[in-house]
mmCIF file of C-alpha atoms and ligand atoms in Angstrom:
data_model
loop_
_atom_site.group_PDB
_atom_site.id
_atom_site.type_symbol
_atom_site.label_atom_id
_atom_site.label_comp_id
_atom_site.label_asym_id
_atom_site.label_seq_id
_atom_site.Cartn_x
_atom_site.Cartn_y
_atom_site.Cartn_z
ATOM 1 C CA MET A 6 -19.664 -7.995 -12.228
ATOM 2 C CA SER A 7 -17.992 -8.426 -8.902
ATOM 3 C CA ARG A 8 -15.496 -6.061 -7.454
ATOM 4 C CA ILE A 9 -11.970 -6.736 -6.390
ATOM 5 C CA VAL A 10 -9.468 -4.549 -4.583
ATOM 6 C CA ILE A 11 -5.867 -5.280 -5.500
ATOM 7 C CA ALA A 12 -3.156 -4.018 -3.159
ATOM 8 C CA LEU A 13 0.232 -3.912 -4.880
ATOM 9 C CA GLY A 14 3.375 -4.245 -2.806
ATOM 10 C CA GLY A 15 6.794 -2.759 -3.411
ATOM 11 C CA ASN A 16 7.926 -5.549 -5.733
ATOM 12 C CA ALA A 17 5.055 -4.862 -8.154
ATOM 13 C CA LEU A 18 6.434 -1.371 -8.739
ATOM 14 C CA GLN A 19 10.170 -1.846 -8.579
ATOM 15 C CA SER A 20 12.362 -4.879 -8.893
ATOM 16 C CA GLY A 21 14.868 -5.395 -6.108
ATOM 17 C CA LYS A 22 17.753 -5.205 -8.546
ATOM 18 C CA GLY A 23 18.793 -2.238 -10.635
ATOM 19 C CA ALA A 24 18.643 1.504 -10.108
ATOM 20 C CA ALA A 25 15.507 3.113 -8.727
ATOM 21 C CA THR A 26 14.940 5.162 -11.855
ATOM 22 C CA ALA A 27 11.587 6.192 -13.274
ATOM 23 C CA GLN A 28 12.310 4.070 -16.360
ATOM 24 C CA ALA A 29 13.004 0.965 -14.263
ATOM 25 C CA GLN A 30 9.770 1.512 -12.350
ATOM 26 C CA LEU A 31 7.798 1.867 -15.585
ATOM 27 C CA GLU A 32 9.181 -1.429 -16.871
ATOM 28 C CA THR A 33 8.241 -3.280 -13.683
ATOM 29 C CA VAL A 34 4.811 -1.639 -13.648
ATOM 30 C CA ASN A 35 4.228 -2.691 -17.272
ATOM 31 C CA ALA A 36 4.843 -6.322 -16.314
ATOM 32 C CA THR A 37 2.567 -5.974 -13.268
ATOM 33 C CA CYS A 38 -0.243 -4.553 -15.402
ATOM 34 C CA GLU A 39 -0.147 -7.626 -17.643
ATOM 35 C CA TYR A 40 -1.136 -9.736 -14.639
ATOM 36 C CA ILE A 41 -3.892 -7.345 -13.633
ATOM 37 C CA ALA A 42 -5.306 -7.172 -17.166
ATOM 38 C CA GLU A 43 -5.273 -10.969 -17.309
ATOM 39 C CA MET A 44 -7.322 -11.018 -14.107
ATOM 40 C CA MET A 45 -9.749 -8.489 -15.548
ATOM 41 C CA GLN A 46 -10.615 -10.781 -18.403
ATOM 42 C CA LYS A 47 -12.466 -12.680 -15.698
ATOM 43 C CA ASP A 48 -14.870 -9.722 -15.489
ATOM 44 C CA TYR A 49 -13.923 -7.931 -12.346
ATOM 45 C CA GLU A 50 -14.377 -4.296 -11.476
ATOM 46 C CA VAL A 51 -10.937 -3.421 -10.257
ATOM 47 C CA ALA A 52 -9.607 -0.883 -7.800
ATOM 48 C CA ILE A 53 -5.832 -0.813 -7.520
ATOM 49 C CA VAL A 54 -4.057 0.351 -4.369
ATOM 50 C CA HIS A 55 -0.272 0.581 -4.331
ATOM 51 C CA GLY A 56 2.510 1.116 -1.823
ATOM 52 C CA ASN A 57 4.875 4.114 -2.010
ATOM 53 C CA GLY A 58 7.523 3.624 0.696
ATOM 54 C CA PRO A 59 10.694 3.808 -1.416
ATOM 55 C CA GLN A 60 9.213 6.425 -3.768
ATOM 56 C CA ILE A 61 8.073 8.860 -1.085
ATOM 57 C CA GLY A 62 11.413 8.388 0.662
ATOM 58 C CA ARG A 63 13.268 9.444 -2.473
ATOM 59 C CA ILE A 64 11.010 12.411 -3.170
ATOM 60 C CA LEU A 65 11.592 13.655 0.356
ATOM 61 C CA LEU A 66 15.320 13.011 0.148
ATOM 62 C CA ALA A 67 15.582 14.950 -3.128
ATOM 63 C CA SER A 68 13.627 17.800 -1.620
ATOM 64 C CA GLU A 69 15.700 17.846 1.584
ATOM 65 C CA THR A 70 18.934 17.701 -0.410
ATOM 66 C CA ALA A 71 17.897 20.693 -2.523
ATOM 67 C CA LYS A 72 16.749 22.745 0.467
ATOM 68 C CA ASP A 73 19.094 25.653 -0.281
ATOM 69 C CA ILE A 74 17.659 26.011 -3.780
ATOM 70 C CA THR A 75 13.951 25.292 -3.386
ATOM 71 C CA PRO A 76 11.745 24.953 -0.276
ATOM 72 C CA VAL A 77 11.458 21.484 1.294
ATOM 73 C CA MET A 78 8.094 19.886 0.509
ATOM 74 C CA PRO A 79 5.980 18.760 3.471
ATOM 75 C CA PHE A 80 5.508 15.015 3.836
ATOM 76 C CA ASP A 81 1.836 14.972 2.818
ATOM 77 C CA VAL A 82 2.764 16.817 -0.398
ATOM 78 C CA CYS A 83 5.482 14.213 -1.086
ATOM 79 C CA GLY A 84 2.727 11.599 -0.716
ATOM 80 C CA ALA A 85 0.570 13.391 -3.274
ATOM 81 C CA MET A 86 3.536 13.539 -5.664
ATOM 82 C CA SER A 87 4.155 9.821 -5.272
ATOM 83 C CA GLN A 88 0.498 9.015 -6.006
ATOM 84 C CA GLY A 89 0.813 11.136 -9.124
ATOM 85 C CA TYR A 90 3.804 9.509 -10.706
ATOM 86 C CA ILE A 91 3.074 5.950 -9.634
ATOM 87 C CA GLY A 92 -0.532 6.373 -10.798
ATOM 88 C CA TYR A 93 0.719 7.778 -14.092
ATOM 89 C CA HIS A 94 2.898 4.714 -14.672
ATOM 90 C CA ILE A 95 0.074 2.312 -13.807
ATOM 91 C CA GLN A 96 -2.287 4.225 -16.113
ATOM 92 C CA GLN A 97 0.143 3.776 -18.997
ATOM 93 C CA GLY A 98 0.794 0.132 -18.160
ATOM 94 C CA MET A 99 -2.886 -0.743 -17.784
ATOM 95 C CA ARG A 100 -3.839 1.041 -21.011
ATOM 96 C CA LYS A 101 -1.269 -0.953 -22.953
ATOM 97 C CA ALA A 102 -2.219 -4.253 -21.303
ATOM 98 C CA LEU A 103 -5.954 -3.666 -21.827
ATOM 99 C CA ASP A 104 -5.585 -2.531 -25.445
ATOM 100 C CA LYS A 105 -3.644 -5.707 -26.192
ATOM 101 C CA ARG A 106 -6.655 -7.685 -24.999
ATOM 102 C CA GLY A 107 -9.247 -5.512 -26.679
ATOM 103 C CA ILE A 108 -10.654 -4.320 -23.349
ATOM 104 C CA LYS A 109 -11.960 -0.802 -23.789
ATOM 105 C CA ARG A 110 -12.490 0.214 -20.189
ATOM 106 C CA PRO A 111 -11.223 3.617 -19.014
ATOM 107 C CA VAL A 112 -8.264 3.862 -16.635
ATOM 108 C CA ALA A 113 -7.703 6.672 -14.148
ATOM 109 C CA SER A 114 -5.890 7.392 -10.944
ATOM 110 C CA LEU A 115 -7.333 9.520 -8.214
ATOM 111 C CA VAL A 116 -5.352 11.663 -5.802
ATOM 112 C CA THR A 117 -6.844 10.285 -2.608
ATOM 113 C CA GLN A 118 -6.901 11.660 0.925
ATOM 114 C CA VAL A 119 -7.474 9.359 3.869
ATOM 115 C CA VAL A 120 -8.661 10.864 7.112
ATOM 116 C CA VAL A 121 -6.902 9.772 10.290
ATOM 117 C CA ASP A 122 -7.717 10.534 13.915
ATOM 118 C CA LYS A 123 -5.523 13.318 15.268
ATOM 119 C CA ASN A 124 -5.655 11.502 18.616
ATOM 120 C CA ASP A 125 -4.427 8.225 17.098
ATOM 121 C CA PRO A 126 -1.878 6.743 19.532
ATOM 122 C CA GLY A 127 0.575 6.579 16.585
ATOM 123 C CA PHE A 128 1.119 10.349 16.793
ATOM 124 C CA ALA A 129 2.360 10.175 20.390
ATOM 125 C CA ASN A 130 4.846 7.451 19.519
ATOM 126 C CA PRO A 131 6.044 7.761 15.918
ATOM 127 C CA THR A 132 7.982 4.725 14.688
ATOM 128 C CA LYS A 133 8.361 4.832 10.879
ATOM 129 C CA PRO A 134 11.815 6.082 9.760
ATOM 130 C CA ILE A 135 11.716 8.261 6.630
ATOM 131 C CA GLY A 136 13.991 10.447 4.510
ATOM 132 C CA ALA A 137 17.693 11.195 4.884
ATOM 133 C CA PHE A 138 20.198 10.091 7.541
ATOM 134 C CA TYR A 139 21.652 12.824 9.749
ATOM 135 C CA SER A 140 24.414 13.246 12.330
ATOM 136 C CA LYS A 141 23.381 13.666 15.962
ATOM 137 C CA GLU A 142 23.991 17.437 15.737
ATOM 138 C CA GLU A 143 21.910 17.837 12.574
ATOM 139 C CA ALA A 144 19.169 15.705 14.095
ATOM 140 C CA ASP A 145 19.061 17.863 17.231
ATOM 141 C CA ALA A 146 18.911 21.012 15.096
ATOM 142 C CA LEU A 147 16.003 19.633 13.019
ATOM 143 C CA ALA A 148 14.137 18.568 16.135
ATOM 144 C CA ALA A 149 14.528 22.078 17.605
ATOM 145 C CA GLU A 150 13.809 23.963 14.389
ATOM 146 C CA LYS A 151 10.999 21.899 12.845
ATOM 147 C CA GLY A 152 9.684 19.879 15.752
ATOM 148 C CA TYR A 153 10.558 16.581 14.019
ATOM 149 C CA THR A 154 10.928 13.452 16.126
ATOM 150 C CA MET A 155 14.394 12.068 15.401
ATOM 151 C CA LYS A 156 15.598 8.556 16.247
ATOM 152 C CA GLU A 157 18.763 6.581 15.749
ATOM 153 C CA ASP A 158 18.215 4.011 12.972
ATOM 154 C CA ALA A 159 20.051 0.709 13.458
ATOM 155 C CA GLY A 160 23.538 2.243 13.774
ATOM 156 C CA ARG A 161 23.252 4.007 10.404
ATOM 157 C CA GLY A 162 22.584 7.521 11.659
ATOM 158 C CA TRP A 163 19.658 9.631 12.796
ATOM 159 C CA ARG A 164 16.404 9.802 10.900
ATOM 160 C CA ARG A 165 13.089 11.448 11.224
ATOM 161 C CA VAL A 166 10.355 9.104 12.413
ATOM 162 C CA ILE A 167 6.687 9.646 11.765
ATOM 163 C CA ALA A 168 3.400 8.195 12.914
ATOM 164 C CA SER A 169 1.566 5.307 11.294
ATOM 165 C CA PRO A 170 -2.095 5.930 12.191
ATOM 166 C CA LEU A 171 -5.041 3.797 11.112
ATOM 167 C CA PRO A 172 -7.285 4.950 8.255
ATOM 168 C CA MET A 173 -10.661 6.242 9.466
ATOM 169 C CA ARG A 174 -12.342 7.432 6.290
ATOM 170 C CA ILE A 175 -11.578 7.817 2.591
ATOM 171 C CA GLN A 176 -12.342 11.404 1.669
ATOM 172 C CA GLU A 177 -12.972 10.735 -2.044
ATOM 173 C CA ILE A 178 -15.124 7.634 -1.510
ATOM 174 C CA ASP A 179 -18.129 8.997 -3.447
ATOM 175 C CA THR A 180 -15.953 9.789 -6.455
ATOM 176 C CA ILE A 181 -14.425 6.316 -6.217
ATOM 177 C CA LYS A 182 -17.856 4.676 -6.292
ATOM 178 C CA TYR A 183 -18.929 6.856 -9.188
ATOM 179 C CA LEU A 184 -15.860 5.997 -11.249
ATOM 180 C CA LEU A 185 -16.116 2.265 -10.501
ATOM 181 C CA ALA A 186 -19.784 2.272 -11.470
ATOM 182 C CA GLY A 187 -18.642 3.784 -14.782
ATOM 183 C CA ASN A 188 -16.442 0.714 -15.239
ATOM 184 C CA THR A 189 -13.210 2.643 -14.668
ATOM 185 C CA VAL A 190 -10.123 0.694 -13.744
ATOM 186 C CA LEU A 191 -9.264 2.891 -10.807
ATOM 187 C CA ILE A 192 -5.977 3.519 -9.053
ATOM 188 C CA THR A 193 -6.747 4.968 -5.640
ATOM 189 C CA CYS A 194 -5.544 5.252 -2.034
ATOM 190 C CA GLY A 195 -1.945 5.101 -3.303
ATOM 191 C CA GLY A 196 0.603 4.756 -0.533
ATOM 192 C CA GLY A 197 -2.318 4.198 1.827
ATOM 193 C CA GLY A 198 -3.688 7.621 0.909
ATOM 194 C CA ILE A 199 -2.486 11.123 1.747
ATOM 195 C CA PRO A 200 -2.973 11.363 5.501
ATOM 196 C CA VAL A 201 -5.188 14.257 6.578
ATOM 197 C CA ILE A 202 -6.885 15.212 9.820
ATOM 198 C CA GLU A 203 -10.086 17.138 10.348
ATOM 199 C CA GLY A 204 -8.863 20.552 11.471
ATOM 200 C CA ALA A 205 -10.819 23.646 12.510
ATOM 201 C CA ALA A 206 -10.715 25.026 8.971
ATOM 202 C CA GLY A 207 -11.181 21.747 7.082
ATOM 203 C CA LEU A 208 -8.853 18.938 6.118
ATOM 204 C CA GLU A 209 -5.168 19.392 6.907
ATOM 205 C CA GLY A 210 -2.328 17.220 5.636
ATOM 206 C CA VAL A 211 -0.177 15.607 8.324
ATOM 207 C CA ALA A 212 3.208 13.904 8.373
ATOM 208 C CA ALA A 213 2.250 10.239 8.709
ATOM 209 C CA VAL A 214 2.264 6.980 6.775
ATOM 210 C CA ILE A 215 -0.960 5.028 6.535
ATOM 211 C CA ASP A 216 -0.341 1.357 5.867
ATOM 212 C CA LYS A 217 -1.599 0.634 2.332
ATOM 213 C CA ASP A 218 -2.882 -2.800 3.397
ATOM 214 C CA PHE A 219 -5.227 -1.171 5.941
ATOM 215 C CA SER A 220 -6.402 1.466 3.458
ATOM 216 C CA ALA A 221 -7.017 -1.221 0.831
ATOM 217 C CA GLU A 222 -9.121 -3.093 3.390
ATOM 218 C CA LYS A 223 -11.122 0.030 4.213
ATOM 219 C CA LEU A 224 -11.670 0.638 0.511
ATOM 220 C CA ALA A 225 -12.740 -2.972 -0.079
ATOM 221 C CA GLU A 226 -15.365 -2.674 2.677
ATOM 222 C CA GLU A 227 -16.609 0.699 1.444
ATOM 223 C CA ILE A 228 -17.113 -0.374 -2.162
ATOM 224 C CA GLY A 229 -18.554 -3.780 -1.290
ATOM 225 C CA ALA A 230 -15.715 -5.729 -2.908
ATOM 226 C CA GLU A 231 -16.000 -9.517 -3.097
ATOM 227 C CA VAL A 232 -12.283 -10.044 -2.733
ATOM 228 C CA LEU A 233 -9.413 -8.183 -1.103
ATOM 229 C CA MET A 234 -6.297 -9.313 -2.888
ATOM 230 C CA ILE A 235 -2.973 -8.377 -1.295
ATOM 231 C CA LEU A 236 -0.158 -9.012 -3.755
ATOM 232 C CA THR A 237 3.362 -9.184 -2.387
ATOM 233 C CA GLU A 238 6.632 -11.061 -2.798
ATOM 234 C CA VAL A 239 5.610 -14.368 -1.269
ATOM 235 C CA GLU A 240 3.054 -16.859 -2.564
ATOM 236 C CA GLN A 241 1.696 -17.531 0.916
ATOM 237 C CA ALA A 242 2.004 -16.184 4.433
ATOM 238 C CA ALA A 243 3.739 -18.646 6.703
ATOM 239 C CA ILE A 244 4.134 -19.617 10.302
ATOM 240 C CA HIS A 245 7.665 -20.152 11.610
ATOM 241 C CA PHE A 246 8.690 -17.960 8.668
ATOM 242 C CA GLY A 247 12.301 -18.433 7.576
ATOM 243 C CA LYS A 248 12.858 -21.290 10.008
ATOM 244 C CA PRO A 249 13.425 -24.963 9.121
ATOM 245 C CA ASN A 250 9.879 -25.774 10.276
ATOM 246 C CA GLN A 251 8.284 -23.032 8.138
ATOM 247 C CA GLU A 252 4.747 -23.943 7.171
ATOM 248 C CA ASN A 253 2.951 -22.046 4.422
ATOM 249 C CA LEU A 254 -0.657 -21.187 5.066
ATOM 250 C CA GLY A 255 -3.398 -22.068 2.554
ATOM 251 C CA ASN A 256 -7.058 -21.703 3.494
ATOM 252 C CA ILE A 257 -7.346 -20.412 7.036
ATOM 253 C CA THR A 258 -10.161 -19.086 9.171
ATOM 254 C CA VAL A 259 -10.254 -15.773 10.992
ATOM 255 C CA ALA A 260 -9.826 -17.651 14.279
ATOM 256 C CA GLN A 261 -6.711 -19.446 13.028
ATOM 257 C CA ALA A 262 -5.239 -16.229 11.652
ATOM 258 C CA GLU A 263 -5.880 -14.446 14.961
ATOM 259 C CA LYS A 264 -4.176 -17.234 16.842
ATOM 260 C CA TYR A 265 -1.091 -17.016 14.585
ATOM 261 C CA ILE A 266 -1.040 -13.221 14.973
ATOM 262 C CA ALA A 267 -1.117 -13.599 18.767
ATOM 263 C CA GLU A 268 1.727 -16.120 18.567
ATOM 264 C CA GLY A 269 3.843 -13.509 16.738
ATOM 265 C CA HIS A 270 4.333 -15.338 13.428
ATOM 266 C CA PHE A 271 4.068 -12.251 11.227
ATOM 267 C CA ALA A 272 6.666 -9.467 11.125
ATOM 268 C CA PRO A 273 5.317 -6.028 12.095
ATOM 269 C CA GLY A 274 5.495 -3.564 9.200
ATOM 270 C CA SER A 275 5.579 -6.315 6.572
ATOM 271 C CA MET A 276 3.398 -9.444 6.859
ATOM 272 C CA LEU A 277 1.521 -8.499 10.039
ATOM 273 C CA PRO A 278 -0.525 -5.619 8.548
ATOM 274 C CA LYS A 279 -1.454 -7.843 5.597
ATOM 275 C CA VAL A 280 -2.794 -10.619 7.811
ATOM 276 C CA GLN A 281 -4.544 -8.076 10.058
ATOM 277 C CA ALA A 282 -6.166 -6.434 7.031
ATOM 278 C CA ALA A 283 -7.171 -9.852 5.673
ATOM 279 C CA VAL A 284 -8.760 -10.776 9.004
ATOM 280 C CA LYS A 285 -10.705 -7.521 9.201
ATOM 281 C CA PHE A 286 -12.081 -8.001 5.701
ATOM 282 C CA ALA A 287 -12.847 -11.704 6.195
ATOM 283 C CA LYS A 288 -14.945 -10.743 9.219
ATOM 284 C CA THR A 289 -17.393 -9.066 6.811
ATOM 285 C CA GLY A 290 -18.046 -12.520 5.362
ATOM 286 C CA LYS A 291 -15.915 -12.014 2.261
ATOM 287 C CA ARG A 292 -12.643 -13.490 1.081
ATOM 288 C CA ALA A 293 -9.163 -12.023 1.547
ATOM 289 C CA ILE A 294 -6.168 -13.412 -0.328
ATOM 290 C CA ILE A 295 -2.472 -12.856 0.278
ATOM 291 C CA THR A 296 -0.297 -14.087 -2.556
ATOM 292 C CA ALA A 297 2.388 -13.201 -5.103
ATOM 293 C CA LEU A 298 1.620 -11.131 -8.180
ATOM 294 C CA ASP A 299 2.226 -14.008 -10.595
ATOM 295 C CA LYS A 300 -0.028 -16.300 -8.550
ATOM 296 C CA ALA A 301 -3.002 -13.935 -8.489
ATOM 297 C CA ILE A 302 -5.182 -15.872 -10.918
ATOM 298 C CA PRO A 303 -4.545 -19.364 -9.499
ATOM 299 C CA ALA A 304 -5.183 -17.870 -6.055
ATOM 300 C CA LEU A 305 -8.498 -16.394 -7.218
ATOM 301 C CA GLU A 306 -9.376 -19.881 -8.454
ATOM 302 C CA GLY A 307 -8.591 -21.307 -5.036
ATOM 303 C CA LYS A 308 -5.415 -23.119 -6.084
ATOM 304 C CA THR A 309 -2.866 -21.252 -3.994
ATOM 305 C CA GLY A 310 -2.291 -18.194 -1.805
ATOM 306 C CA THR A 311 -3.236 -17.679 1.793
ATOM 307 C CA VAL A 312 -6.996 -17.326 1.786
ATOM 308 C CA VAL A 313 -8.677 -15.989 4.902
ATOM 309 C CA THR A 314 -12.390 -16.512 5.420
ATOM 310 C CA ILE A 315 -14.664 -16.291 8.429
HETATM 311 P P1 LIG B 2 4.924 -5.231 0.387
HETATM 312 O O1 LIG B 2 5.951 -4.312 -0.181
HETATM 313 O O2 LIG B 2 4.327 -6.155 -0.619
HETATM 314 O O3 LIG B 2 3.886 -4.540 1.227
HETATM 315 P P2 LIG B 2 6.561 -6.284 2.561
HETATM 316 O O4 LIG B 2 7.967 -6.428 2.135
HETATM 317 O O5 LIG B 2 6.200 -5.154 3.449
HETATM 318 O O6 LIG B 2 5.670 -6.288 1.276
HETATM 319 O O7 LIG B 2 6.040 -7.645 3.232
HETATM 320 C C1 LIG B 2 6.153 -8.883 2.595
HETATM 321 C C2 LIG B 2 7.325 -9.635 3.159
HETATM 322 O O8 LIG B 2 7.049 -10.023 4.512
HETATM 323 C C3 LIG B 2 7.652 -10.950 2.515
HETATM 324 O O9 LIG B 2 8.405 -10.759 1.328
HETATM 325 C C4 LIG B 2 8.433 -11.686 3.599
HETATM 326 O O10 LIG B 2 9.813 -11.500 3.431
HETATM 327 C C5 LIG B 2 8.025 -10.986 4.892
HETATM 328 N N1 LIG B 2 7.421 -11.824 5.927
HETATM 329 C C6 LIG B 2 7.530 -11.562 7.251
HETATM 330 N N2 LIG B 2 6.893 -12.464 7.987
HETATM 331 C C7 LIG B 2 6.336 -13.348 7.110
HETATM 332 C C8 LIG B 2 5.531 -14.522 7.274
HETATM 333 N N3 LIG B 2 5.186 -14.958 8.478
HETATM 334 N N4 LIG B 2 5.144 -15.174 6.170
HETATM 335 C C9 LIG B 2 5.500 -14.740 4.945
HETATM 336 N N5 LIG B 2 6.261 -13.635 4.735
HETATM 337 C C10 LIG B 2 6.677 -12.937 5.804
HETATM 338 MG MG1 LIG B 3 8.248 -4.583 0.445
#
């Protein structure tokens, strides 16, 4: 049985419309799990990675808003919470979708820590806005009191910004391998993993966001996956994206992808990390696919998607 790592984007967890309630997320996740279960009928060992941007933002916001009643949770703890409830929803959705197809494999999600380098250049220049919006005065007070880096966010107010370091190592990798070998459908590295650094007294959680596409790539390498499948809103990555001369990309080589990256075709923070992750994985001689959730199977069969190979 070959292994596949599936990285789920925001749209696989929540639809753009409607309230961001737990119930709405569960409904979207249920639909997503149907696609994954369908893929699994093709006999893949599956590890599922998911994003958590909107979810972790809301957990933090709720915690910050309730600060006079209950202590504000640190960002790494918010990450752990998001892995918990997103994983829980995927576990329910996968169980239902597998039972429907008579597939008896176990499903589990693993709270996963990903080690980052405390000297990563990301920490010196944090760029990812998170949590609530503040006035200039509140922002200055938070910076003084908590040492947060605060930046003005596109005219909407001041927000805390945090680092986006690269994943170095997946702390629970041995457990992941063990569970996959036991045929478990495994949800892991959620939100890119809980970022930790190696401190004097062991691992320490840090305020950072690890890009889930990079963590999924690291995972795919570590477990010897055949395919890294990045599922997002678009069927294919494109050059001249959103312009009249937009051209969707089908099968491309690492060299072509690197050329398009250098030419600036992919937006940082959205398509760029996906193409970069795909390139890194393709360099190991394997196949990376970027496509939409509902095109996953045709893409696996080589009929669509952006497929990067060496
Ligand atoms: P996810 O939540 O799946 O990680 P993102 O929203 O971060 O997804 O990134 C996917 C989005 O990137 C697409 O929906 C598209 O709007 C945008 N995008 C930016 N540049 C490109 C490009 N060159 N080709 C295709 N999509 C692009
Ligand atoms: Mg998105």
